[in-house]
């Protein structure tokens, strides 16, 4: 996996941890999870395009 795709994957995992922590601390928020899903889909697209 090229460096940019790897960095995006790391950001996606960090975003998942942050969204989970936000949900535990403050309760569920559809915007937070919606943005994370968009980030995950974009990351999947970048990884697929780079392979």
mmCIF file of C-alpha atoms in Angstrom:
data_model
loop_
_atom_site.group_PDB
_atom_site.id
_atom_site.type_symbol
_atom_site.label_atom_id
_atom_site.label_comp_id
_atom_site.label_asym_id
_atom_site.label_seq_id
_atom_site.Cartn_x
_atom_site.Cartn_y
_atom_site.Cartn_z
ATOM 1 C CA UNK A 1 0.000 0.000 0.000
ATOM 2 C CA UNK A 2 1.521 3.380 -0.983
ATOM 3 C CA UNK A 3 2.279 5.987 1.652
ATOM 4 C CA UNK A 4 -0.721 8.233 0.970
ATOM 5 C CA UNK A 5 -3.177 5.336 1.144
ATOM 6 C CA UNK A 6 -1.548 4.093 4.337
ATOM 7 C CA UNK A 7 -1.784 7.555 5.909
ATOM 8 C CA UNK A 8 -5.437 7.774 4.963
ATOM 9 C CA UNK A 9 -6.086 4.343 6.502
ATOM 10 C CA UNK A 10 -4.388 5.464 9.720
ATOM 11 C CA UNK A 11 -6.539 8.610 9.780
ATOM 12 C CA UNK A 12 -9.651 6.490 9.273
ATOM 13 C CA UNK A 13 -8.757 4.231 12.203
ATOM 14 C CA UNK A 14 -8.000 7.282 14.371
ATOM 15 C CA UNK A 15 -11.351 8.736 13.320
ATOM 16 C CA UNK A 16 -13.074 5.529 14.394
ATOM 17 C CA UNK A 17 -11.414 5.734 17.803
ATOM 18 C CA UNK A 18 -12.383 9.405 18.127
ATOM 19 C CA UNK A 19 -15.998 8.764 17.075
ATOM 20 C CA UNK A 20 -16.246 5.885 19.540
ATOM 21 C CA UNK A 21 -14.814 8.008 22.350
ATOM 22 C CA UNK A 22 -17.212 10.834 21.488
ATOM 23 C CA UNK A 23 -20.149 8.428 21.578
ATOM 24 C CA UNK A 24 -19.102 7.009 24.941
ATOM 25 C CA UNK A 25 -18.483 10.445 26.467
ATOM 26 C CA UNK A 26 -21.319 12.513 25.001
ATOM 27 C CA UNK A 27 -23.764 10.109 23.399
ATOM 28 C CA UNK A 28 -24.438 9.129 19.827
ATOM 29 C CA UNK A 29 -24.356 11.786 17.133
ATOM 30 C CA UNK A 30 -25.415 10.967 13.587
ATOM 31 C CA UNK A 31 -23.149 13.616 12.067
ATOM 32 C CA UNK A 32 -20.037 12.167 13.680
ATOM 33 C CA UNK A 33 -20.790 8.660 12.458
ATOM 34 C CA UNK A 34 -21.956 9.894 9.067
ATOM 35 C CA UNK A 35 -18.685 11.753 8.535
ATOM 36 C CA UNK A 36 -16.725 8.700 9.616
ATOM 37 C CA UNK A 37 -18.615 6.520 7.115
ATOM 38 C CA UNK A 38 -17.808 9.009 4.339
ATOM 39 C CA UNK A 39 -14.134 8.990 5.384
ATOM 40 C CA UNK A 40 -14.117 5.170 5.408
ATOM 41 C CA UNK A 41 -15.669 5.024 1.932
ATOM 42 C CA UNK A 42 -13.178 7.523 0.526
ATOM 43 C CA UNK A 43 -10.324 5.562 2.110
ATOM 44 C CA UNK A 44 -11.639 2.328 0.604
ATOM 45 C CA UNK A 45 -11.771 4.035 -2.791
ATOM 46 C CA UNK A 46 -8.213 5.335 -2.509
ATOM 47 C CA UNK A 47 -6.881 1.956 -1.395
ATOM 48 C CA UNK A 48 -8.720 0.219 -4.228
ATOM 49 C CA UNK A 49 -7.456 2.715 -6.806
ATOM 50 C CA UNK A 50 -3.854 2.405 -5.609
ATOM 51 C CA UNK A 51 -3.716 -1.403 -5.636
#
